[in-house]
PDB file of C-alpha atoms and ligand atoms in Angstrom:
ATOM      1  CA  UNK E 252     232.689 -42.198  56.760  1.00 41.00           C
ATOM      2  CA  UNK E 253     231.912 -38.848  57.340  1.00 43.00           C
ATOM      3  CA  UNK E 254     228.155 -39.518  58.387  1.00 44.00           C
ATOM      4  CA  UNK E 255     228.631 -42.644  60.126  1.00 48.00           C
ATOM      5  CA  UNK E 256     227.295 -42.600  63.779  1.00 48.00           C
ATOM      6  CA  UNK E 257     231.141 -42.245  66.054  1.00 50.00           C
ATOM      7  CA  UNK E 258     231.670 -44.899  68.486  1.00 51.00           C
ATOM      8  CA  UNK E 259     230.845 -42.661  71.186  1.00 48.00           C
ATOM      9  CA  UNK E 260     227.040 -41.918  69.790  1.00 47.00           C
ATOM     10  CA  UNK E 261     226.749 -45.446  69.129  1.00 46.00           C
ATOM     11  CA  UNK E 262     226.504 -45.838  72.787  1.00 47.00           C
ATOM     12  CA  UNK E 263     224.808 -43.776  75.919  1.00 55.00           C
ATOM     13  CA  UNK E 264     228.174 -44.196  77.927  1.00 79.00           C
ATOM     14  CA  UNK E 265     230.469 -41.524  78.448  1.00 94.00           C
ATOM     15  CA  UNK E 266     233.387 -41.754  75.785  1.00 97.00           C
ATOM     16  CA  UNK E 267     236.664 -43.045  77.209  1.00 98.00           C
ATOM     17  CA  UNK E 268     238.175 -41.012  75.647  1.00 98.00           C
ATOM     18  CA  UNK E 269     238.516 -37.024  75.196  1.00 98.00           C
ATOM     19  CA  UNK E 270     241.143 -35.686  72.837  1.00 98.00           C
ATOM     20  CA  UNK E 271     242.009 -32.202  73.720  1.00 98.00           C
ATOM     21  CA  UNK E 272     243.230 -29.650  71.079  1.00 98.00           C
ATOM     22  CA  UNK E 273     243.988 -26.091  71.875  1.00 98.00           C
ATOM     23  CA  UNK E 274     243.198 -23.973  68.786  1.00 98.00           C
ATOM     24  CA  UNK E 275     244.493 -20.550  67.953  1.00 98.00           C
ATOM     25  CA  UNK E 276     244.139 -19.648  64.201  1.00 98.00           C
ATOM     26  CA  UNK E 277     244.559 -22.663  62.853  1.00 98.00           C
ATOM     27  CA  UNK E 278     241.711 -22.516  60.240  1.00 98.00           C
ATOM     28  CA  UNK E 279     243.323 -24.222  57.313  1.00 98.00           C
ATOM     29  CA  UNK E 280     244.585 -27.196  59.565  1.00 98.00           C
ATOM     30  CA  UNK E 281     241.489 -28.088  61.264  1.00 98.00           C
ATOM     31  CA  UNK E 282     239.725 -29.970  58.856  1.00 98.00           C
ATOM     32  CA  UNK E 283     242.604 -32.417  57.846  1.00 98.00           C
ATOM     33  CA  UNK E 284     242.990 -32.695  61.096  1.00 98.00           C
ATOM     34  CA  UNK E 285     239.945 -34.475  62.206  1.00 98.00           C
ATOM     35  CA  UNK E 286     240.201 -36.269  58.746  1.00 98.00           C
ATOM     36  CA  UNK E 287     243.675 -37.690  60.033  1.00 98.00           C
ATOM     37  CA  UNK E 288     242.098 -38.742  63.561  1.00 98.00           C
ATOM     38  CA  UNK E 289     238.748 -40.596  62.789  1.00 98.00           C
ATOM     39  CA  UNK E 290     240.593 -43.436  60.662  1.00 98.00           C
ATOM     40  CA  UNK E 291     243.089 -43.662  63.701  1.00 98.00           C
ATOM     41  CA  UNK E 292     240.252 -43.776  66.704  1.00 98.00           C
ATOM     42  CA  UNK E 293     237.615 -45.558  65.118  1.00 97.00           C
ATOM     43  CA  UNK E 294     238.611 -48.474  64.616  1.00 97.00           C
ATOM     44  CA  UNK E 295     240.058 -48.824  67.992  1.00 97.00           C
ATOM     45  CA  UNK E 296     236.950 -49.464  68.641  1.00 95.00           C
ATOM     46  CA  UNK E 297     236.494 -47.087  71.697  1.00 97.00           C
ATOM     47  CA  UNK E 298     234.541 -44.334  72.519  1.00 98.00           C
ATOM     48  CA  UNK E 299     235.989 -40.934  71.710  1.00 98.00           C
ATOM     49  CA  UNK E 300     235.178 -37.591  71.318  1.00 98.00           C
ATOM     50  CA  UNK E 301     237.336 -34.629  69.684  1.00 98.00           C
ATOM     51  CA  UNK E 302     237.425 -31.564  71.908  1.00 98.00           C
ATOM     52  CA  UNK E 303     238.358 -28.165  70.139  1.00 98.00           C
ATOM     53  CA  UNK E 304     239.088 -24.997  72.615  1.00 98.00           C
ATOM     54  CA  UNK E 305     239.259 -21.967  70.157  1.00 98.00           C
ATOM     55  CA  UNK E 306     241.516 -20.004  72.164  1.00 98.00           C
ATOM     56  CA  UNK E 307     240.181 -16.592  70.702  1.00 98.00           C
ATOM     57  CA  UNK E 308     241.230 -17.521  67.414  1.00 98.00           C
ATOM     58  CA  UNK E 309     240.662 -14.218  64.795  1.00 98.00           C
ATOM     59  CA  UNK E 310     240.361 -16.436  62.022  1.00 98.00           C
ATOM     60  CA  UNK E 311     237.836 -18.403  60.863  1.00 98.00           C
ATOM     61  CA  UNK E 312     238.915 -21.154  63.179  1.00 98.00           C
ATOM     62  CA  UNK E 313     235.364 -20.964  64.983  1.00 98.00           C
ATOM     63  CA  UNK E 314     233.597 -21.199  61.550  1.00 98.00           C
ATOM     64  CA  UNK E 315     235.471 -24.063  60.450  1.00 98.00           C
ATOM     65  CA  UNK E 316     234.738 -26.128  64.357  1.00 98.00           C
ATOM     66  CA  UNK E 317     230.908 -25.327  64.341  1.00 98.00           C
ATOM     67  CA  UNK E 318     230.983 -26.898  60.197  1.00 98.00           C
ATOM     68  CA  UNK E 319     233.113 -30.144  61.555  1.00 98.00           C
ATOM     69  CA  UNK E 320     230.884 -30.559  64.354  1.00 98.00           C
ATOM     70  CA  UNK E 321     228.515 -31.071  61.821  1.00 98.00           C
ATOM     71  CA  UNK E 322     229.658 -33.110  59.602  1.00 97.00           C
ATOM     72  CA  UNK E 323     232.117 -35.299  62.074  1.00 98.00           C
ATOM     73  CA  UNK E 324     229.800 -37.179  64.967  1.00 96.00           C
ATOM     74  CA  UNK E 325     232.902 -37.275  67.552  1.00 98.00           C
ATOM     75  CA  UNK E 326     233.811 -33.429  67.157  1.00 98.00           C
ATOM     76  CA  UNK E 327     232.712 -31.052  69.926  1.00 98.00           C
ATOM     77  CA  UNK E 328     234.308 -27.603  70.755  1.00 98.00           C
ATOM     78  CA  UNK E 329     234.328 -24.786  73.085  1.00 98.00           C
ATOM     79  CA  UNK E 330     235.189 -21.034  72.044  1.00 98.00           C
ATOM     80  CA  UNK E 331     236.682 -18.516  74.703  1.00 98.00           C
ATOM     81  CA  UNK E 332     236.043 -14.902  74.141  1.00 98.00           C
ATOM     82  CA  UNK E 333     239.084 -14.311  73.942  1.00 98.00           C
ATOM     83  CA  UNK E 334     242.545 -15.699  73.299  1.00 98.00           C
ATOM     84  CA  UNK E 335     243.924 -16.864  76.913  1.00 98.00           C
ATOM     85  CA  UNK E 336     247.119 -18.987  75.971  1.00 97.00           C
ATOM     86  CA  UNK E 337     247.792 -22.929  75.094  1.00 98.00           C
ATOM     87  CA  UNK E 338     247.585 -23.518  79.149  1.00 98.00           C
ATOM     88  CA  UNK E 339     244.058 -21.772  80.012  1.00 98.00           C
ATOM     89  CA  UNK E 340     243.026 -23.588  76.540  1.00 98.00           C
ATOM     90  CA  UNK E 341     244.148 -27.210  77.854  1.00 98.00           C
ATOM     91  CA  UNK E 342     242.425 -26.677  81.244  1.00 98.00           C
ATOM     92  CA  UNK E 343     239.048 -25.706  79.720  1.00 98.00           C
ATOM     93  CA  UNK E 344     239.562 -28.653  78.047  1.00 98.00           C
ATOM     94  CA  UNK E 345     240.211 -30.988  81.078  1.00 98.00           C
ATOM     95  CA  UNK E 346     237.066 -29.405  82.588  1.00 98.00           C
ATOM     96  CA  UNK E 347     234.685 -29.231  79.807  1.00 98.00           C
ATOM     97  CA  UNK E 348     235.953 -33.223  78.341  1.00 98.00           C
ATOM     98  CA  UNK E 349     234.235 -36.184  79.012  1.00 98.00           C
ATOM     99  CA  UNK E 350     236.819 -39.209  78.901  1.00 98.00           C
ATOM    100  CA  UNK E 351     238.037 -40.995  81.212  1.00 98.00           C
ATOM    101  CA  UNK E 352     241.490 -40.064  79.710  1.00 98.00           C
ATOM    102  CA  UNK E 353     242.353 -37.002  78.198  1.00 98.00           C
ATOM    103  CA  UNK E 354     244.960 -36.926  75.001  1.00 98.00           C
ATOM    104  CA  UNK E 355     246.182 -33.770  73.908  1.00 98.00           C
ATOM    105  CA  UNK E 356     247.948 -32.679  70.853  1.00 98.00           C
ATOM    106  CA  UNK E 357     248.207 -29.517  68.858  1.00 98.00           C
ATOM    107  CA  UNK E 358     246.283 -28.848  65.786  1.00 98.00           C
ATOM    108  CA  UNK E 359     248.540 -27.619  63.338  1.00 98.00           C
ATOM    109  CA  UNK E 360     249.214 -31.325  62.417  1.00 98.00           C
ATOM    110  CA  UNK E 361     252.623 -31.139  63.589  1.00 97.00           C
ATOM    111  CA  UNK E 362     251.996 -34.463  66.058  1.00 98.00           C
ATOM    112  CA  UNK E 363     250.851 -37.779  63.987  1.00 98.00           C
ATOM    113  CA  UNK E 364     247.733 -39.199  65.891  1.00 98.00           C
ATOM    114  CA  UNK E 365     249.300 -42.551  64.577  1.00 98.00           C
ATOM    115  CA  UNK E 366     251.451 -42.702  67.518  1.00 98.00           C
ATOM    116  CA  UNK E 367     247.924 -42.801  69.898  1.00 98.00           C
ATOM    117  CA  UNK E 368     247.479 -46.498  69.399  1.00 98.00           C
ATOM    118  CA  UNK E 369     250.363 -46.960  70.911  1.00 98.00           C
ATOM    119  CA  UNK E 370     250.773 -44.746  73.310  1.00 98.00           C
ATOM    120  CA  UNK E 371     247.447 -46.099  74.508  1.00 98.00           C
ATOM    121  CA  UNK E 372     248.380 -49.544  74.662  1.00 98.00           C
ATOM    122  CA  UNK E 373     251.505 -48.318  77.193  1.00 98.00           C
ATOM    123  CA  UNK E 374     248.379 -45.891  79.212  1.00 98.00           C
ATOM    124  CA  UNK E 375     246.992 -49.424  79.954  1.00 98.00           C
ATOM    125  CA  UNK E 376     249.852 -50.880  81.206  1.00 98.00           C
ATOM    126  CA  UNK E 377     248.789 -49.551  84.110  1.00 98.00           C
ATOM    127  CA  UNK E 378     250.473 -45.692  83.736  1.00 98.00           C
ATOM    128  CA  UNK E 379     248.466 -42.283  84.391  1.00 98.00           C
ATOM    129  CA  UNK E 380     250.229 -40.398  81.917  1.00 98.00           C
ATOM    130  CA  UNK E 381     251.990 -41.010  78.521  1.00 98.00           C
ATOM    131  CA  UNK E 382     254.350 -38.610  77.236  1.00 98.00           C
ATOM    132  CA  UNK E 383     255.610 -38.305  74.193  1.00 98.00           C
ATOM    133  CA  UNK E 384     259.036 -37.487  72.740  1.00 97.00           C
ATOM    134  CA  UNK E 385     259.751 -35.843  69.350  1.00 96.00           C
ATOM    135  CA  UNK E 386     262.925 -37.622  68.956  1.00 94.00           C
ATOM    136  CA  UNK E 387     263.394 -36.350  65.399  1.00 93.00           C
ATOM    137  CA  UNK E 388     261.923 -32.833  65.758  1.00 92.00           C
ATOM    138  CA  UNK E 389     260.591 -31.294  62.365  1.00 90.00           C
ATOM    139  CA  UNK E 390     261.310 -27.379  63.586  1.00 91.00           C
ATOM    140  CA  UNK E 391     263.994 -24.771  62.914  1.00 92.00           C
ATOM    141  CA  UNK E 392     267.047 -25.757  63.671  1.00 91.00           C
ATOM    142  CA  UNK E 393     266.635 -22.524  66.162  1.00 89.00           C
ATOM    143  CA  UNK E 394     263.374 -23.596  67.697  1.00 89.00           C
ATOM    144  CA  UNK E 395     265.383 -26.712  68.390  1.00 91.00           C
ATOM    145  CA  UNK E 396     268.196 -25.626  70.468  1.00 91.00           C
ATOM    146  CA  UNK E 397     265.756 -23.205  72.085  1.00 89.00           C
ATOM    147  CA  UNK E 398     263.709 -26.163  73.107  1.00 89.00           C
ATOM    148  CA  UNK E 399     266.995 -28.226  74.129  1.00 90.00           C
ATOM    149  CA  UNK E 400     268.019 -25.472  76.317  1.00 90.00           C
ATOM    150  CA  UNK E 401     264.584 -25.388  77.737  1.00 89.00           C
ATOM    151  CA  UNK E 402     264.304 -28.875  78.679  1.00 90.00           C
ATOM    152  CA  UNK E 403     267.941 -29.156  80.354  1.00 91.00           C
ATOM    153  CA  UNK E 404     267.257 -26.457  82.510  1.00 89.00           C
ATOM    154  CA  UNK E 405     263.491 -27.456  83.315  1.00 90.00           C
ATOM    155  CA  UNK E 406     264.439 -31.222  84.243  1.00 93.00           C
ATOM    156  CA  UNK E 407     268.012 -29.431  86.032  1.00 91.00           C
ATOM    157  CA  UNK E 408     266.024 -27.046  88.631  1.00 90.00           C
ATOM    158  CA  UNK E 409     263.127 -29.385  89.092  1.00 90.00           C
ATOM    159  CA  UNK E 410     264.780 -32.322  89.486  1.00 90.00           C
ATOM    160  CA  UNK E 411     262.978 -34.260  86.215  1.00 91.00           C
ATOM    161  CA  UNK E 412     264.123 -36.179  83.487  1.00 91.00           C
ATOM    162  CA  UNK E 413     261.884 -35.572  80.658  1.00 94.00           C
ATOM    163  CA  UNK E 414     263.455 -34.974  77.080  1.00 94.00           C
ATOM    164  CA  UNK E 415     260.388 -32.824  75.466  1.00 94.00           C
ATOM    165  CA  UNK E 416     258.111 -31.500  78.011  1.00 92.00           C
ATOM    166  CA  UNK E 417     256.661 -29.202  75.226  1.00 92.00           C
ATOM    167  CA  UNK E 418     255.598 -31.860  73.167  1.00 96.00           C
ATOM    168  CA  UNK E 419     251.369 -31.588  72.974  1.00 98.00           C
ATOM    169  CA  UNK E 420     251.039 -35.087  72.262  1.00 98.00           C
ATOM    170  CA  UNK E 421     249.943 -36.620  75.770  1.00 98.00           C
ATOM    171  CA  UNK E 422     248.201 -39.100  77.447  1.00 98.00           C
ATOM    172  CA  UNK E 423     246.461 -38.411  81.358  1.00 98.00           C
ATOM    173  CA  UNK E 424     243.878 -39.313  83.801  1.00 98.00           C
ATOM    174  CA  UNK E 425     241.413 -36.578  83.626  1.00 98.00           C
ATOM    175  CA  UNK E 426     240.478 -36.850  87.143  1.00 98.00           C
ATOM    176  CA  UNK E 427     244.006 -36.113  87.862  1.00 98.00           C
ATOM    177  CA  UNK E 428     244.217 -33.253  85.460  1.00 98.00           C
ATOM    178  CA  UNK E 429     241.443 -31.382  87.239  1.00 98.00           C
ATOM    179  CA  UNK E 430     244.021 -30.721  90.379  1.00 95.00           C
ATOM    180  CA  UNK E 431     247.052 -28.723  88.411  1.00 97.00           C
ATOM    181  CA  UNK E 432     247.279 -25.675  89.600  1.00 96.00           C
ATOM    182  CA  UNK E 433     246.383 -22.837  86.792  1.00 96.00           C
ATOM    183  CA  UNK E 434     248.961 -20.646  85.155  1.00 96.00           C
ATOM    184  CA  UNK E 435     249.674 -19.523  82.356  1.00 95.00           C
ATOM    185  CA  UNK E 436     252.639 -21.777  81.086  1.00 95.00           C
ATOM    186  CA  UNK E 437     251.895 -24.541  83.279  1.00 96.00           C
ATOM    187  CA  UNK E 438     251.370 -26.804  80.365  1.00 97.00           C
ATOM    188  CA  UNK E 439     255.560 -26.851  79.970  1.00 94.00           C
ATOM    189  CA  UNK E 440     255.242 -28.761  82.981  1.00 96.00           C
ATOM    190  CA  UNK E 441     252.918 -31.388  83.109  1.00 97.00           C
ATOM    191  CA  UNK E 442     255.174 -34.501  83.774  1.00 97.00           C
ATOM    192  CA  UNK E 443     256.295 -32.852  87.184  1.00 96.00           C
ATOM    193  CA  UNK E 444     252.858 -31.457  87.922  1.00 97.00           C
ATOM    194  CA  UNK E 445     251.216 -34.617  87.243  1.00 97.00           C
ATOM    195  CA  UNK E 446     253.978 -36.658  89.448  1.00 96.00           C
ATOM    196  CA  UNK E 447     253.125 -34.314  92.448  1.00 95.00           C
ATOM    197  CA  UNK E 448     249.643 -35.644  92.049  1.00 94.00           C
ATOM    198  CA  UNK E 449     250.910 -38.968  92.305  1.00 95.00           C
ATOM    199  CA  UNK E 450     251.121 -39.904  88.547  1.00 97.00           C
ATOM    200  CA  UNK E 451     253.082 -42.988  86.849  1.00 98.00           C
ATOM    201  CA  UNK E 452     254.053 -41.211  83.934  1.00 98.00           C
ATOM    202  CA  UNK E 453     255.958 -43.013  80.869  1.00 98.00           C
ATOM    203  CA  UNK E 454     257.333 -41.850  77.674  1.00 98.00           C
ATOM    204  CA  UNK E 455     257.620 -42.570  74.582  1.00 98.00           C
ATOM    205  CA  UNK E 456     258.934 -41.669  70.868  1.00 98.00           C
ATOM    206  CA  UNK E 457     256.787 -40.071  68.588  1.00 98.00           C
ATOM    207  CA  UNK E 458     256.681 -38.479  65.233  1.00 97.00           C
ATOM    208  CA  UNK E 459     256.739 -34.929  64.561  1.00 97.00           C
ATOM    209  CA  UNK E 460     256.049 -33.197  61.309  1.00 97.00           C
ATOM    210  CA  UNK E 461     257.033 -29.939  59.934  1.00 96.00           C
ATOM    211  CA  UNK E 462     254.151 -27.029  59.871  1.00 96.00           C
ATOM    212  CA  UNK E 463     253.263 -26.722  56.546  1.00 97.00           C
ATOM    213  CA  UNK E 464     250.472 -24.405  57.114  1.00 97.00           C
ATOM    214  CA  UNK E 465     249.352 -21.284  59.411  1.00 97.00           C
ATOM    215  CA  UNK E 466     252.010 -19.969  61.671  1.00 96.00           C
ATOM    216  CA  UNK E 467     253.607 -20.986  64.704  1.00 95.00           C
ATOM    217  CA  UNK E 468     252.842 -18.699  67.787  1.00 94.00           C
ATOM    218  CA  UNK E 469     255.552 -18.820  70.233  1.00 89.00           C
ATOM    219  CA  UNK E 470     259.203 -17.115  69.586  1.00 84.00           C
ATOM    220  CA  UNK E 471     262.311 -18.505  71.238  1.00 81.00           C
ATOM    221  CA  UNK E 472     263.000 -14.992  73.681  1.00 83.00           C
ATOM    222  CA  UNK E 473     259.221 -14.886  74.668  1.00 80.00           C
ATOM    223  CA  UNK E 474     259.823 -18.775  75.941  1.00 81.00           C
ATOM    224  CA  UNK E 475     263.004 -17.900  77.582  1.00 82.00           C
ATOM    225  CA  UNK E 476     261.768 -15.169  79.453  1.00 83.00           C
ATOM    226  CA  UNK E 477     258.813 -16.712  80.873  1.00 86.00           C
ATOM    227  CA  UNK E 478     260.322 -19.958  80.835  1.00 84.00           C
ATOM    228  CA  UNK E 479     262.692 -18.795  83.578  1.00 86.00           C
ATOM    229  CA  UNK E 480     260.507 -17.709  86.375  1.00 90.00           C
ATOM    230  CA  UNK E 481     257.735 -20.432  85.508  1.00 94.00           C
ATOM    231  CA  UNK E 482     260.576 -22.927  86.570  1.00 94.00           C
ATOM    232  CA  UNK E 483     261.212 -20.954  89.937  1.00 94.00           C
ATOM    233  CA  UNK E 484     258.117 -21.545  90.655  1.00 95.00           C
ATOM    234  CA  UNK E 485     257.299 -25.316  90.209  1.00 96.00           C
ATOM    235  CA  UNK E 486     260.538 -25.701  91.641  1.00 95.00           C
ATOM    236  CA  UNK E 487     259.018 -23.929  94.666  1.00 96.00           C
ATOM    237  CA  UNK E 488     255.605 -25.809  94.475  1.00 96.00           C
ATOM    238  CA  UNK E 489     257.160 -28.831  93.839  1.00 94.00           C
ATOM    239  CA  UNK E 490     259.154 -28.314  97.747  1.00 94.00           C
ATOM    240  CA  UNK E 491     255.671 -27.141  99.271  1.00 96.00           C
ATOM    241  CA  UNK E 492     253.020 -29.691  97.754  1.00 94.00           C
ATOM    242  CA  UNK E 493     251.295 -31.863 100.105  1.00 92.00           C
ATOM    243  CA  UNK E 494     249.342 -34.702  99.157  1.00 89.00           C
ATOM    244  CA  UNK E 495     247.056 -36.167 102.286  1.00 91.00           C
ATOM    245  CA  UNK E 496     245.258 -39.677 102.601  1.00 92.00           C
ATOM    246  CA  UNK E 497     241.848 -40.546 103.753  1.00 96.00           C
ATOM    247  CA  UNK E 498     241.747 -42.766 106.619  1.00 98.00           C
ATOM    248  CA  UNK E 499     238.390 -43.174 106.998  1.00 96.00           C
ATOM    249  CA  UNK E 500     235.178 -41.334 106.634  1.00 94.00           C
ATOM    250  CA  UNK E 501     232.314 -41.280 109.084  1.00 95.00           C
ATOM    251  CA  UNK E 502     229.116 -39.748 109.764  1.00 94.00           C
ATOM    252  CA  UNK E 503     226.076 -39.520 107.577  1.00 89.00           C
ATOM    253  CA  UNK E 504     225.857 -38.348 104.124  1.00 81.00           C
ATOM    254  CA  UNK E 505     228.751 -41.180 103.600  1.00 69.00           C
TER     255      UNK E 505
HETATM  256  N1  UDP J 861     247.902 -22.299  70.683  1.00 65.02           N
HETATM  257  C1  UDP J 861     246.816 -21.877  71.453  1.00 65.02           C
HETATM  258  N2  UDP J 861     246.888 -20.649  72.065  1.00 65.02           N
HETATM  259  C2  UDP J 861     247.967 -19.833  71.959  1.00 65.02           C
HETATM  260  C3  UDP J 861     249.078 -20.293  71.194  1.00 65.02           C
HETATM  261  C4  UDP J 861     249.015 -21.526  70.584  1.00 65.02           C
HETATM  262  O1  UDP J 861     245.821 -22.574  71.570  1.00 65.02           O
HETATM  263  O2  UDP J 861     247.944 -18.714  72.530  1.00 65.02           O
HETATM  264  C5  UDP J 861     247.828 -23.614  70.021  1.00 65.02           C
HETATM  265  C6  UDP J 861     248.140 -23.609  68.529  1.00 65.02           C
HETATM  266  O3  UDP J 861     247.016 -23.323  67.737  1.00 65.02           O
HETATM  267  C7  UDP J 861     248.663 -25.018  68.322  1.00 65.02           C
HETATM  268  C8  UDP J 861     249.383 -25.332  69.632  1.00 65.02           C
HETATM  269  O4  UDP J 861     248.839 -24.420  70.592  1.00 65.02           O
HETATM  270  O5  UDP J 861     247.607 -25.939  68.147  1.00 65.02           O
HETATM  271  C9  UDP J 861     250.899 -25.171  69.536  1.00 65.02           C
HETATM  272  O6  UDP J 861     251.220 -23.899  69.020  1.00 65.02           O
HETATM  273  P1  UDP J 861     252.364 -23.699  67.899  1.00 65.02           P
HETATM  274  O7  UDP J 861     252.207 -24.705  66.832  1.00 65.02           O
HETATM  275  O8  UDP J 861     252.329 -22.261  67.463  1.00 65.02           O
HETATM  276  O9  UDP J 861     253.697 -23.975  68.733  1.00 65.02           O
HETATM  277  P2  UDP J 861     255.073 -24.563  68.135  1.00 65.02           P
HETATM  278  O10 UDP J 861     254.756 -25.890  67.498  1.00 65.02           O
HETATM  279  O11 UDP J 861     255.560 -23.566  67.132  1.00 65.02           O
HETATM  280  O12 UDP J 861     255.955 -24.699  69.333  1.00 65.02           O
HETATM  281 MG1   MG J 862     253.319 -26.261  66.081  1.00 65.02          MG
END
């Protein structure tokens, strides 16, 4: 398999689809992990690529990208100079991806790209984003209740009713993605940031795995005490957004 031509070289077109993986030392995961996705996407039979954003990683993360690129045909990545957080990671990614759709996930193999086929069948019932739920969450039982708090008082002050806004494993119209406003965090909020852009957004049980490699980056305090403000302030965009329609356009140029 590994030096087959990918659906999306087999064809001039544009892939359909981008999948968009934030990267931060993750060098022992990366490799499985576009071993895991291929036999998933290819025989879906449409065009993908896999986009990697090293987020500054000081590992050998960037080694390990540049070697997949070469050996896996879908496989293209991005490096920052320097590590900018999961939310400037997924943005570069919107911008720099190609699809038509955009699918994140993390790369530490925690999310099972065996739930995409799905998920992708609901995308084309006519939604703009698919979310997915880790109903049986493989984390610390700490991590958990963190993440339970979190989501209670997320959907509470911004009016939502999402049950795992931090789960990577996501489905959107990338034209759609290029209007979220930038922050760092802002990825916690995608359902409600998409719906201000007008989004039909579904979700959907997934599976989650336990890490069994590399380390996870996040604590439970340095959520909470972002966490708190970052809500504040969707909340806040969320009462001034505007959204405007085009009546008509005239002139030339048109
Ligand atoms: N990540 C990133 N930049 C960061 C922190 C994390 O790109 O500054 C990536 C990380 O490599 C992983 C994903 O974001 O692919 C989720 O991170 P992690 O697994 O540490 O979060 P957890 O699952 O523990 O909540
Ligand atoms: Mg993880």
């Amino acid at each position: 398999m590994e030096n087959q031509a990918s659906p999306a070289q087999r064809t001039s077109d544009l892939p359909r689809i981008s999948l968009v993986i934030p990267v931060y030392n993750e060098e022992e995961n990366l490799l499985d992990l576009v071993r895991e996705i291929r036999p998933v996407l290819d025989p879906l039979g449409q065009s993908y690529e896999i986009l990697l954003i090293d987020d500054g990683s000081t590992d050998r993360s960037l080694q390990v990208m540049r070697d997949a690129a070469q050996e896996h045909s879908p496989v293209r990545f991005i490096a920052f100079e320097a590590n900018r957080g999961q939310s400037a990671a997924f943005v570069a990614g919107f911008s720099e991806a190609k699809g038509e759709l955009v699918i994140t996930m993390d790369a530490d193999l925690q999310n099972d790209p065996a739930d995409i086929p799905a998920m992708l069948r609901l995308y084309d019932q006519g939604y703009d984003m698919v979310i997915g739920w880790r109903a049986k969450r493989k984390d610390t039982w700490f991590k958990r209740i963190g993440s339970k708090i979190g989501n209670g008082f997320r959907n509470r002050l911004t009016g939502e009713q999402v049950h795992d806004t931090g789960c990577s494993l996501k489905i959107m119209r990338r034209e759609m993605t290029l209007k979220l406003p930038r922050f760092n965090g802002m990825h916690r909020f995608l359902p409600t940031l998409m719906k201000m852009e007008g989004a039909r957004v579904a979700e959907i049980k997934v599976n989650h795995r336990p890490r069994t490699r590399g380390v996870s980056k996040y604590t439970n305090w340095q959520r909470a005490m972002v966490g708190f403000s970052d809500v504040l302030g969707v909340r806040w965009l969320g009462k001034r957004h505007f959204d405007y329609a085009i009546r008509e356009r005239g002139g030339h140029g048109h």
